[in-house]
Coordinates of C-alpha atoms and ligand atoms in Angstrom, one line a residue:
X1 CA -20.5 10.3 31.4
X2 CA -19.0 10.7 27.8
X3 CA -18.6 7.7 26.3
X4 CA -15.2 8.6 24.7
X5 CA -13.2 8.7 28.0
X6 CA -14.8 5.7 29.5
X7 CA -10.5 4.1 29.4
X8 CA -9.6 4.2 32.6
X9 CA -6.5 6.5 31.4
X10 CA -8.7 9.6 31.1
X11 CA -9.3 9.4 34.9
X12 CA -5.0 9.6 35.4
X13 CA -4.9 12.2 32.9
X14 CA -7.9 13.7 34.5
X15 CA -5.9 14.2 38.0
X16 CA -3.0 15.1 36.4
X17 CA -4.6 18.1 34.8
X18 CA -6.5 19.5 37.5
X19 CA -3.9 19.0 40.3
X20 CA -1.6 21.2 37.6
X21 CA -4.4 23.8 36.6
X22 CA -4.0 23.9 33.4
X23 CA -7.0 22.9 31.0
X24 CA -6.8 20.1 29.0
X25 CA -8.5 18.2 25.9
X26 CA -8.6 15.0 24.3
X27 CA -8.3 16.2 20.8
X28 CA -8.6 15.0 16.5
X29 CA -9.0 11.3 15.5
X30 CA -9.4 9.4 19.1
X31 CA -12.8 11.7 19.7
X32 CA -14.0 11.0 15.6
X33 CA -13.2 7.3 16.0
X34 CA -15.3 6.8 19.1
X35 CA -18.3 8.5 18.0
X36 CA -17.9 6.5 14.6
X37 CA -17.8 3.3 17.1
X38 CA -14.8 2.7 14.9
X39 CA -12.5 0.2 16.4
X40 CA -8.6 0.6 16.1
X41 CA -6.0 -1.5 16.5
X42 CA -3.7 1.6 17.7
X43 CA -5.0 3.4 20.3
X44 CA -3.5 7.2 19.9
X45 CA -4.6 9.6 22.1
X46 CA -3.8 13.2 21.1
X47 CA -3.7 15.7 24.3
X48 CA -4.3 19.2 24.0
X49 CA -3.3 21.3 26.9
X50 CA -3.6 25.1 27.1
X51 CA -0.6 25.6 28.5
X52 CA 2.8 23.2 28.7
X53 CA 2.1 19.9 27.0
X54 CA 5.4 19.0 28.2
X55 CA 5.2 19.5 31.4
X56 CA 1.8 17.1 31.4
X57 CA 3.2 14.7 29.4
X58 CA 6.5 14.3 32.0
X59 CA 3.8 14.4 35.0
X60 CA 1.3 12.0 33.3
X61 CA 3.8 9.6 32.3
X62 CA 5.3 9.8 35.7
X63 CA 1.6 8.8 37.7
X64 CA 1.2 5.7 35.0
X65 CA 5.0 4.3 35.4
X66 CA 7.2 5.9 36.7
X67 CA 9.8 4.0 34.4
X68 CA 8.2 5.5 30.8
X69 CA 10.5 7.3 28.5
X70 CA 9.4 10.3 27.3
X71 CA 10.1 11.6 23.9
X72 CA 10.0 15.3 24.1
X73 CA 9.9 17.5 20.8
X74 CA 11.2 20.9 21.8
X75 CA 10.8 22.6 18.6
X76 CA 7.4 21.5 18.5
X77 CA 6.1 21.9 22.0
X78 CA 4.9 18.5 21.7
X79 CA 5.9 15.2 24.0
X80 CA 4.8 11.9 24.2
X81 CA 5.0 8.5 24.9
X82 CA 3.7 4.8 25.1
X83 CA 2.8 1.9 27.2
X84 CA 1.4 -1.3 26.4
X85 CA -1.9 -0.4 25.1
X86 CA -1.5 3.3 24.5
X87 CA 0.5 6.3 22.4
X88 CA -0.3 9.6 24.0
X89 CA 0.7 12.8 22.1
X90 CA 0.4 16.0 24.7
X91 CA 0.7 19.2 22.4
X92 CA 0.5 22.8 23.8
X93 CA -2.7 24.3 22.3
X94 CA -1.1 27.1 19.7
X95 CA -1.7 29.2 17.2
X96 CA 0.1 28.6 13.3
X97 CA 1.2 31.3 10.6
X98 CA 2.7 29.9 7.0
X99 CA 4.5 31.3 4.6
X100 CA 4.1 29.9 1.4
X101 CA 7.2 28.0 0.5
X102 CA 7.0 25.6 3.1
X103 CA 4.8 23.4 5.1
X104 CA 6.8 24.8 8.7
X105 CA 4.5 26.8 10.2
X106 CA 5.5 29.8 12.5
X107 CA 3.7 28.9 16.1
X108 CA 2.9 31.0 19.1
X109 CA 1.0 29.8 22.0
X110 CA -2.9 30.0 21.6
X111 CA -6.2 29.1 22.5
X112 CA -8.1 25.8 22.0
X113 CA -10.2 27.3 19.8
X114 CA -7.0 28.5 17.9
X115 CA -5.2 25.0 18.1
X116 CA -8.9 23.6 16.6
X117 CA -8.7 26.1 13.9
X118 CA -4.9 24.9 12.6
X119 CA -6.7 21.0 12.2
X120 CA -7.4 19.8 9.1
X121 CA -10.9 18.9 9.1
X122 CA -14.3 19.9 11.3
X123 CA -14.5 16.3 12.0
X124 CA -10.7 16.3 13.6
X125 CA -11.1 19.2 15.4
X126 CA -13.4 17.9 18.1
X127 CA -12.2 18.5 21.3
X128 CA -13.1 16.6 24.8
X129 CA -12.9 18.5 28.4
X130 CA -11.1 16.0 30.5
X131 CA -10.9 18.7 33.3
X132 CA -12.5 17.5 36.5
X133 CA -15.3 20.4 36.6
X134 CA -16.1 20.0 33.0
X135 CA -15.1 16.4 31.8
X136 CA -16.6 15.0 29.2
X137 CA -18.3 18.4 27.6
X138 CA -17.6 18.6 23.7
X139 CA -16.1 21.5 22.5
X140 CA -17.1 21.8 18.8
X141 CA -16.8 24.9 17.3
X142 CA -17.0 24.0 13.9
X143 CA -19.9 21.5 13.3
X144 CA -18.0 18.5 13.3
X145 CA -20.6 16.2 15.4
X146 CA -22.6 17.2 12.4
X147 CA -20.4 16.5 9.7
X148 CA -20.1 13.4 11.1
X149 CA -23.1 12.6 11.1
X150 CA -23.5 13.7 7.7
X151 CA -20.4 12.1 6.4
X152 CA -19.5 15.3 5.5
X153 CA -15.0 15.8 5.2
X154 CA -14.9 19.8 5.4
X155 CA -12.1 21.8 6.2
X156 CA -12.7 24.3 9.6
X157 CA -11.5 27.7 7.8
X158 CA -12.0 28.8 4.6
X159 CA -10.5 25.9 2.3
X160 CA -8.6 27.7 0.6
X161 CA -6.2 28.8 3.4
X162 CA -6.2 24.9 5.2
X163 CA -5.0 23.8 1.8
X164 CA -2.4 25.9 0.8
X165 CA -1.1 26.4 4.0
X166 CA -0.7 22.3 4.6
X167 CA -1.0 21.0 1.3
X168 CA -0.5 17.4 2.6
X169 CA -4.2 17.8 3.7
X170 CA -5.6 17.4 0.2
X171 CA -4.3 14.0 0.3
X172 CA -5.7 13.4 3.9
X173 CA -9.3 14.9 2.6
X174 CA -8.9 12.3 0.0
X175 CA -7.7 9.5 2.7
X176 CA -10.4 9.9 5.5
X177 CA -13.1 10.1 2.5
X178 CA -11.8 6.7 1.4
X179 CA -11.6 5.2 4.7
X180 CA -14.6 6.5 6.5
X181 CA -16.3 6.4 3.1
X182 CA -17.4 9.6 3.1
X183 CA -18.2 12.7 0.7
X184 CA -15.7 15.8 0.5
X185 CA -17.9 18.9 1.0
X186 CA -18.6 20.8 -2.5
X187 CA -16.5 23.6 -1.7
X188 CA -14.0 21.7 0.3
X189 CA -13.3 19.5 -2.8
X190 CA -13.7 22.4 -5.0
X191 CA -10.5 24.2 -3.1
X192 CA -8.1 21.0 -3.9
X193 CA -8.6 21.1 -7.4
X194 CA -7.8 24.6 -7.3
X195 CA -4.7 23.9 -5.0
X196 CA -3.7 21.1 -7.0
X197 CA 0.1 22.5 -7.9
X198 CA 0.6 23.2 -3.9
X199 CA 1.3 19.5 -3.2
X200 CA 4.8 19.8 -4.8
X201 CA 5.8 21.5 -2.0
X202 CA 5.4 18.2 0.2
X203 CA 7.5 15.3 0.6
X204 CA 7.1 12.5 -1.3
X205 CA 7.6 10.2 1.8
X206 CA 4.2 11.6 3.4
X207 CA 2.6 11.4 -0.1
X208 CA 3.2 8.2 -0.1
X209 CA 2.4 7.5 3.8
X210 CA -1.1 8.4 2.7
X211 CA -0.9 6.5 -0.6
X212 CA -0.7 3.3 1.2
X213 CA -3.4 4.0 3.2
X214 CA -5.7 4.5 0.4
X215 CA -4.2 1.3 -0.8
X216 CA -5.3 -0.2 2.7
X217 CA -9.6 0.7 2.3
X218 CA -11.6 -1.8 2.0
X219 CA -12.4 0.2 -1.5
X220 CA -9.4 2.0 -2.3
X221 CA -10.5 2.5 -6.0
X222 CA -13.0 5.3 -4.4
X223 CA -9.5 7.2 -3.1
X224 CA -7.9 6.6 -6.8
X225 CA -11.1 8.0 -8.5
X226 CA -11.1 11.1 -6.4
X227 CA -7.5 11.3 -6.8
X228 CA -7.8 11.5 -10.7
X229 CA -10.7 13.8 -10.4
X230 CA -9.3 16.1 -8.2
X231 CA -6.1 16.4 -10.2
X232 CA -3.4 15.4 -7.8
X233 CA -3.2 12.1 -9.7
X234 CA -1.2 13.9 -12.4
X235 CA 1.3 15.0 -10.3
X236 CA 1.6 12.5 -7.9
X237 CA 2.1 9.4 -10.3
X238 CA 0.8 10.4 -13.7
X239 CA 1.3 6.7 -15.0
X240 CA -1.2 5.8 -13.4
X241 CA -3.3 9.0 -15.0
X242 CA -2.2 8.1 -18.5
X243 CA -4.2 4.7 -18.0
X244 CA -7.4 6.5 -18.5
X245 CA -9.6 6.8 -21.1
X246 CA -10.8 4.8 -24.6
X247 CA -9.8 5.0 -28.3
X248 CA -12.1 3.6 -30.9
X249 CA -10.6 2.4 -34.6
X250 CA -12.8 0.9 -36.9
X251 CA -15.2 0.3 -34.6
X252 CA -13.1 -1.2 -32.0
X253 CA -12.4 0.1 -28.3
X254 CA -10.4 -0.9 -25.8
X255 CA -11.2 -0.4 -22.1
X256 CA -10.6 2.2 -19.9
X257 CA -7.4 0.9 -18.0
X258 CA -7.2 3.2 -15.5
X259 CA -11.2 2.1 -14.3
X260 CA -10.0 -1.5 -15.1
X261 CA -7.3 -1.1 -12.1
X262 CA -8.5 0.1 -9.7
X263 CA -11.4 -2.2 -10.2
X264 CA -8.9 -5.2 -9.6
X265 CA -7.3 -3.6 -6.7
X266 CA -10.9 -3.1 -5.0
X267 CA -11.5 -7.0 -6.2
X268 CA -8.1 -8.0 -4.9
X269 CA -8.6 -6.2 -1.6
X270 CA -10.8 -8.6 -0.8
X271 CA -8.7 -11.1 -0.7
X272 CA -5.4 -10.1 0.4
X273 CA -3.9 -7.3 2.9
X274 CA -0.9 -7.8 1.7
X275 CA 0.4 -4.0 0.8
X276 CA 2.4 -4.7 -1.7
X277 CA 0.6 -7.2 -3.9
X278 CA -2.0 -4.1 -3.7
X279 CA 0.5 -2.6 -5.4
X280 CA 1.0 -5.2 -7.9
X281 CA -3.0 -4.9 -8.8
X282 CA -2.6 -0.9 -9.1
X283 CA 0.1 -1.2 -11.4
X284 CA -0.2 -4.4 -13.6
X285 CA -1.1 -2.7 -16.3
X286 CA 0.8 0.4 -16.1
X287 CA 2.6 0.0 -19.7
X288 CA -0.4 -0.7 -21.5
X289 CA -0.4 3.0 -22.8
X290 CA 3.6 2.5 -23.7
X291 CA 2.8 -0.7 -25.6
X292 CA -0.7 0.2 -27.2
X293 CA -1.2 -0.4 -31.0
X294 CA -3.9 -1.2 -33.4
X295 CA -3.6 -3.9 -35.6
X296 CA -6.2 -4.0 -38.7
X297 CA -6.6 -7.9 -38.3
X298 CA -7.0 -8.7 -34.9
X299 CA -7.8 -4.7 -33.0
X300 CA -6.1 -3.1 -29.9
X301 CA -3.1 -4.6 -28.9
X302 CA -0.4 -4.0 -25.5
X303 CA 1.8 -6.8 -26.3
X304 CA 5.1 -7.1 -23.8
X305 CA 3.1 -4.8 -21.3
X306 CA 3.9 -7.2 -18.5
X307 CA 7.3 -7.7 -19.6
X308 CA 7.6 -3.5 -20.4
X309 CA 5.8 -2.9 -16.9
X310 CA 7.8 -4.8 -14.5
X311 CA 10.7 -2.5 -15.8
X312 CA 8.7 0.7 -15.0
X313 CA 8.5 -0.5 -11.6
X314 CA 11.9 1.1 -10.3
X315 CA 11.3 4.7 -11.6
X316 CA 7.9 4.6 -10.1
X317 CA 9.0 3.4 -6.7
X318 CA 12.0 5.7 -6.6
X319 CA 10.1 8.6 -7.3
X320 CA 7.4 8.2 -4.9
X321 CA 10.0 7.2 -2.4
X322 CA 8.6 3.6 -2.2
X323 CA 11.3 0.6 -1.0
X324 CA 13.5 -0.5 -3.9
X325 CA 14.3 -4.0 -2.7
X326 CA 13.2 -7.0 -2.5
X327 CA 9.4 -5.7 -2.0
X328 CA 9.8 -3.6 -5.3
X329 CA 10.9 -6.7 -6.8
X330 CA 8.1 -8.3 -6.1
X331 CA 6.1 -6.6 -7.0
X332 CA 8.0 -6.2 -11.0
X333 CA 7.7 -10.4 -10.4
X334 CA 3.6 -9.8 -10.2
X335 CA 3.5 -8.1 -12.5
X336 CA 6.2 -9.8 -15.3
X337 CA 4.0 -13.0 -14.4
X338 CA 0.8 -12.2 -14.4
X339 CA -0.7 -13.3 -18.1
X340 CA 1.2 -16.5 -17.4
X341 CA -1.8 -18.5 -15.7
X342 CA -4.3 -16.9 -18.1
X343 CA -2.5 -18.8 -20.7
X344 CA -2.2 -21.6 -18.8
X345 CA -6.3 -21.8 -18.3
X346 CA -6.6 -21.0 -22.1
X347 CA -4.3 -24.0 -24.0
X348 CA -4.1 -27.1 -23.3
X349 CA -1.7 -27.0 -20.5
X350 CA 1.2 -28.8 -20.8
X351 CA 2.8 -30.4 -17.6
X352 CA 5.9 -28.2 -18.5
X353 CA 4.3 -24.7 -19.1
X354 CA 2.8 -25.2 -15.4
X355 CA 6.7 -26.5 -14.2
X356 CA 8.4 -23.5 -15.5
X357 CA 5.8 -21.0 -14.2
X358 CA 6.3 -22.7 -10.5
X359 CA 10.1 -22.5 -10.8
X360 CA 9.5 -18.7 -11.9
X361 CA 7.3 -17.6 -9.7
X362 CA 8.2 -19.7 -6.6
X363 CA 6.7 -19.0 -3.3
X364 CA 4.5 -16.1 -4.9
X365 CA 2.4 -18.3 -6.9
X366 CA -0.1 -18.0 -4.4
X367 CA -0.1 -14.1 -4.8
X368 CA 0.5 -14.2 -8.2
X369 CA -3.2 -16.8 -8.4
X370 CA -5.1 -14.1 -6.5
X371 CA -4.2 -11.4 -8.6
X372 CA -4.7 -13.4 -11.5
X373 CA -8.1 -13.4 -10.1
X374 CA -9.0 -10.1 -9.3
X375 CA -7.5 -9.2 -13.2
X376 CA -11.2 -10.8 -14.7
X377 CA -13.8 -7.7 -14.5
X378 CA -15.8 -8.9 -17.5
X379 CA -19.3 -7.4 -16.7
X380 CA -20.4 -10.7 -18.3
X381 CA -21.2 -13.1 -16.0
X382 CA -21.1 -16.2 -18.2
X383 CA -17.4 -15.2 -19.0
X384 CA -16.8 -14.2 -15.7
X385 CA -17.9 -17.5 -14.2
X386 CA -16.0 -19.6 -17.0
X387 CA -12.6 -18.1 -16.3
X388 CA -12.4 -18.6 -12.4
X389 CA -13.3 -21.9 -13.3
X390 CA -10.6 -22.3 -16.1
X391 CA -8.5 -20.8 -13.2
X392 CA -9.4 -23.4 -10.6
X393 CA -8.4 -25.8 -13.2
X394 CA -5.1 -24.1 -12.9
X395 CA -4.7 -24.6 -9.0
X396 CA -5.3 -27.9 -9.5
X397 CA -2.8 -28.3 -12.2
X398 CA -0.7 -26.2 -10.1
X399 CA -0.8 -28.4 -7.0
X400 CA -0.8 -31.9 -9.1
X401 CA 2.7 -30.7 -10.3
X402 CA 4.2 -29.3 -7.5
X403 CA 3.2 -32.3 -5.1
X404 CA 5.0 -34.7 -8.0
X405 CA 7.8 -32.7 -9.1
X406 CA 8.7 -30.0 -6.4
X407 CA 10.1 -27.2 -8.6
X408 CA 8.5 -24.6 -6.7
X409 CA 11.9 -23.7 -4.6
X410 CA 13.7 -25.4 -6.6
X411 CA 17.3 -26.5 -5.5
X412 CA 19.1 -28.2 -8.1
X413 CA 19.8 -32.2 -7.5
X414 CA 23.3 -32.0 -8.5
X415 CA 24.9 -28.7 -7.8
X416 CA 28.6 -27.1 -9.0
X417 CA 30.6 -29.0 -6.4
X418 CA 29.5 -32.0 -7.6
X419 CA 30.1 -31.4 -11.0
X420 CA 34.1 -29.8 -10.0
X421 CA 34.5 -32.9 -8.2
X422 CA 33.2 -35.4 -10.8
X423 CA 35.2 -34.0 -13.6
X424 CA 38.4 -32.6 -11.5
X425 CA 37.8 -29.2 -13.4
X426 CA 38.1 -26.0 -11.9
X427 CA 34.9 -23.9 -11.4
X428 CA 34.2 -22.5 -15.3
X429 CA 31.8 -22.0 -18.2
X430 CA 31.5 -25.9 -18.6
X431 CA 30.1 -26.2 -14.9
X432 CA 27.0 -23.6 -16.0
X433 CA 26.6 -25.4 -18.8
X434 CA 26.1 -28.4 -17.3
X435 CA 24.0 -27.4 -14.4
X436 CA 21.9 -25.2 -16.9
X437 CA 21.0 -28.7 -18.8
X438 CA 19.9 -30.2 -15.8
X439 CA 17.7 -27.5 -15.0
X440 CA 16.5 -27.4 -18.7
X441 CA 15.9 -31.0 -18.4
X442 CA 13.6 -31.0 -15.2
X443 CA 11.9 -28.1 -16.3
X444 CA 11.0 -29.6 -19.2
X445 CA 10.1 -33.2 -17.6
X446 CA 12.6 -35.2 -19.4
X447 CA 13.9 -36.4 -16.5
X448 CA 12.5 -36.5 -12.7
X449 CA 13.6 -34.0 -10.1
X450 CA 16.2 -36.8 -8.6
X451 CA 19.6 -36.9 -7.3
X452 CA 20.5 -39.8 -9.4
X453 CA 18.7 -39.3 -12.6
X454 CA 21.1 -35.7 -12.8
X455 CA 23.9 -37.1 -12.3
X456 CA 23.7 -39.6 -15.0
X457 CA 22.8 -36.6 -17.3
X458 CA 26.0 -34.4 -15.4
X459 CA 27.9 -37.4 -16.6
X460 CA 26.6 -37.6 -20.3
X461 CA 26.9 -34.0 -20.7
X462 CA 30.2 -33.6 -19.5
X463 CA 31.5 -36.3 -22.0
X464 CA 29.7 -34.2 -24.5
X465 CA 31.7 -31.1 -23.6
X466 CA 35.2 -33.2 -23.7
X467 CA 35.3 -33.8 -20.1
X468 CA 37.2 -37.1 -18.3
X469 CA 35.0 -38.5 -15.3
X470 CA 37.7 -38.3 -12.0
X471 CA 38.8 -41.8 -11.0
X472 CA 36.1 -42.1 -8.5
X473 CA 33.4 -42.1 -11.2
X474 CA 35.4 -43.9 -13.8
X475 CA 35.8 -46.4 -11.5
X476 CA 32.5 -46.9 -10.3
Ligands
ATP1 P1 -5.3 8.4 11.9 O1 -4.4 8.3 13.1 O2 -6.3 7.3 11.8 O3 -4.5 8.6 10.7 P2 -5.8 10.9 13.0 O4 -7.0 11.9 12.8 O5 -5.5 10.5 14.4 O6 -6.1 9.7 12.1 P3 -3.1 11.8 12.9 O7 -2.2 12.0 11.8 O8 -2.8 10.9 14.0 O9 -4.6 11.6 12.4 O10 -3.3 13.3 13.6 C1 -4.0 13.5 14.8 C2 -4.8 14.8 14.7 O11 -3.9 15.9 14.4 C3 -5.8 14.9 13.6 O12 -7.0 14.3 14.1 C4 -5.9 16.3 13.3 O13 -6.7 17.0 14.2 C5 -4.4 16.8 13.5 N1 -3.7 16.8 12.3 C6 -2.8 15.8 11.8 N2 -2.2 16.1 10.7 C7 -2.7 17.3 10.4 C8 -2.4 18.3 9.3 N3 -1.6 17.9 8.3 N4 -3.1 19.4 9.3 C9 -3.9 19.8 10.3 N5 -4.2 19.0 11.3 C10 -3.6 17.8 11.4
MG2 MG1 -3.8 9.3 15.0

């Protein structure tokens, strides 16, 4: 019995097919994963059938519950549909022709050894008889039980026409070598440099769709590197590109910051899964070739990157497609923040510095901590060591002042309709001002984070500013 269709669904689809007569395969990344004995949360099933996957899918769905929608694709030939634990994509096994403008291929009905030949890679193109007289025999045309084996990512066909004719595949090539960690075949790899320019022709939506996936590996930086060295990284976000390489003045270098981040976001993947703070590591240091300068006195400087960075943020996201709201700002917070707690771990701290970064940075400090984290690659140990524990220093500061203060969300003790009421005035300039100083105050630990300790300074300010308490308070 083969292993990969011990799921008791195999047996319905099994009937299914063989009461219709039509042949039938379980097809691409179910059949990789189970010989990789790689576990996934998802369970997608991807049916070939030589014949109408439609009419299996409508049949299939109806034996499992009888009350499953079915999502049919016309155009495509393709149907599916889910229950509980599984997605199950039936496809008519066909043949594809492309022109070269466009990533819409022309299809007519084929073989399974066609349909294998349109996949992307000899390790997706394993195919699985689920037929009664043949289930479980592999059907591997091109070597893919071997390129598994061999961690090999090869296209079936000659590179060359996989690429240009799906150019979204160099990034997949890219993706599965990052997530399965394995190589890209010489001539496979070969090909996508060549092919580079073709990837304009794709969206940047799935761009991006396989962007965050690299982001996802447990060592995405092995995705970025290929990336770069492929030559897609120039088109596909050539900020990120013009991090890379050194310049030496007088003696001095600087580091490479394109190594540099992706060496935080492996660091930081270790500690979050958190998508976009992923981002956040990838691009902290994206204006450090806007900002870059030599100084004789004191070398290589990138002053305001932080600052200059969190407003390249937008740009980047809109052209790559990415959100732009409140997970893009975010991620411009990360990154506006994040030489805030290295200066904190460097001075002596003053309660207030660690105040106003709470207020700032709110709820993400936590993030904003980890990344600060990840950002110390010193290959020197000693260093290495003395700043995380400079930095638990810092979370202890961090929690001392929040547990005392509680400016983290902060919500100011007196607020505007206090301040209206107190003074009779109509909502204006004078009620900013006031709450500003209160905020100002706090911040700066003049006074506590009270109710009644504002509203004495509400009062003393507003007298400042020409304003007459109402009766209540004059009163009082
Ligand atoms: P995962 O779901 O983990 O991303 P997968 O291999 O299942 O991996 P899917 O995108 O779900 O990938 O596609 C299912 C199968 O369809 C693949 O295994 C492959 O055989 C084929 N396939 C998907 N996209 C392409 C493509 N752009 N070109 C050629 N074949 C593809
Ligand atoms: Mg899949």
């Amino acid at each position: 019995m083969n292993i990969c269709l011990n799921d008791k669904i195999f047996e319905v689809l099994c009937n299914v097919v063989t009461s219709e007569n039509v042949r039938a395969y379980v097809i691409g990344g179910w059949v990789r994963d189970c010989l990789l004995k790689r576990n996934h949360a998802d369970k997608d099933i991807d049916i070939v059938v030589i014949g109408s996957g439609i009419n299996i899918a409508r049949k299939a769905a109806r034996k499992i519950d009888p009350k499953i929608k079915v999502s049919v694709f016309k155009n495509f030939g393709t149907a599916m549909f889910k229950n509980a634990e599984y997605e199950i994509e039936f496809v008519g096994a066909r043949k594809e022709s492309y022109d070269r403008t466009s990533r819409k291929p022309v299809v007519e009905d084929g073989t399974l050894e066609d349909d294998q030949k349109r996949r992307d890679f000899t390790i997706n193109a394993l195919a699985i008889s689920i037929n009664k007289e043949t289930f479980g025999e592999f059907l591997d045309p091109f070597g893919g039980v071997e390129d598994l084996k061999k961690k090999i990512i090869k296209t079936p066909l000659e590179p060359d026409k996989t690429f240009s004719d799906d150019p979204l595949r160099m990034m997949r090539a890219i993706r599965f070598a990052t997530q399965l960690n394995f190589t890209i075949e010489e001539n496979t790899f070969k090909s996508i440099t060549e092919n580079v320019e073709r990837i304009k022709i794709v969206s940047p939506e799935r761009i991006v769709t396989e962007l965050n996936k690299i982001l996802m590996c447990e060592h995405p930086s092995k995705g970025f590197i290929l990336l770069e060295k492929s030559g897609l990284l120039k088109i596909i976000l050539p900020e990120l590109e013009n991090l890379r390489g050194i310049e030496t003045k007088e003696g001095k270098t600087h580091k490479d910051n394109f190594l540099h981040s992706i060496k935080v976001l492996d660091n930081i993947s270790k500690n979050t899964d958190n998508l976009w703070l992923r981002w956040a590591a990838l691009l902290h240091d994206i204006a450090k070739p806007v900002t870059k300068k030599y100084l004789p006195e004191t070398g290589w400087s990138f002053h305001g990157h932080e600052y200059v960075g969190s407003k390249m943020i937008p740009d980047i996201f809109r052209k790559l497609k990415l959100p732009l709201n409140e997970k893009m700002k975010y991620v411009q917070k990360i990154i506006d923040l994040h030489l805030r707690p290295i200066v904190l771990s460097q001075e002596l701290v003053t309660d207030s510095a660690v105040r106003r970064l709470l207020f700032e940075a709110g709820d993400d400090i936590d993030d904003l901590m980890i990344l600060c984290e990840a950002d110390i690659t010193s290959k020197n140990e000693a260093k290495k060591t003395k700043h995380l524990e400079n930095f638990k220093l810092v979370r202890i500061k961090l929690k001392e002042i929040e547990e005392k203060d509680a400016v983290r969300n902060f919500q100011p003790p007196v607020d505007g309709s206090e301040i209206i009421e107190a003074f009779g005035i109509k909502p204006g300039k004078e009620v900013g001002i006031i709450k500003n100083a209160i905020r100002e105050a706090i911040l700066d630990g003049i006074i506590p984070n009270e109710h009644d300790a504002a509203r004495k300074l509400m009062m003393d300010k507003g007298k400042e500013l020409g304003l007459i308490p109402a009766v209540t308070d004059a009163l009082s």
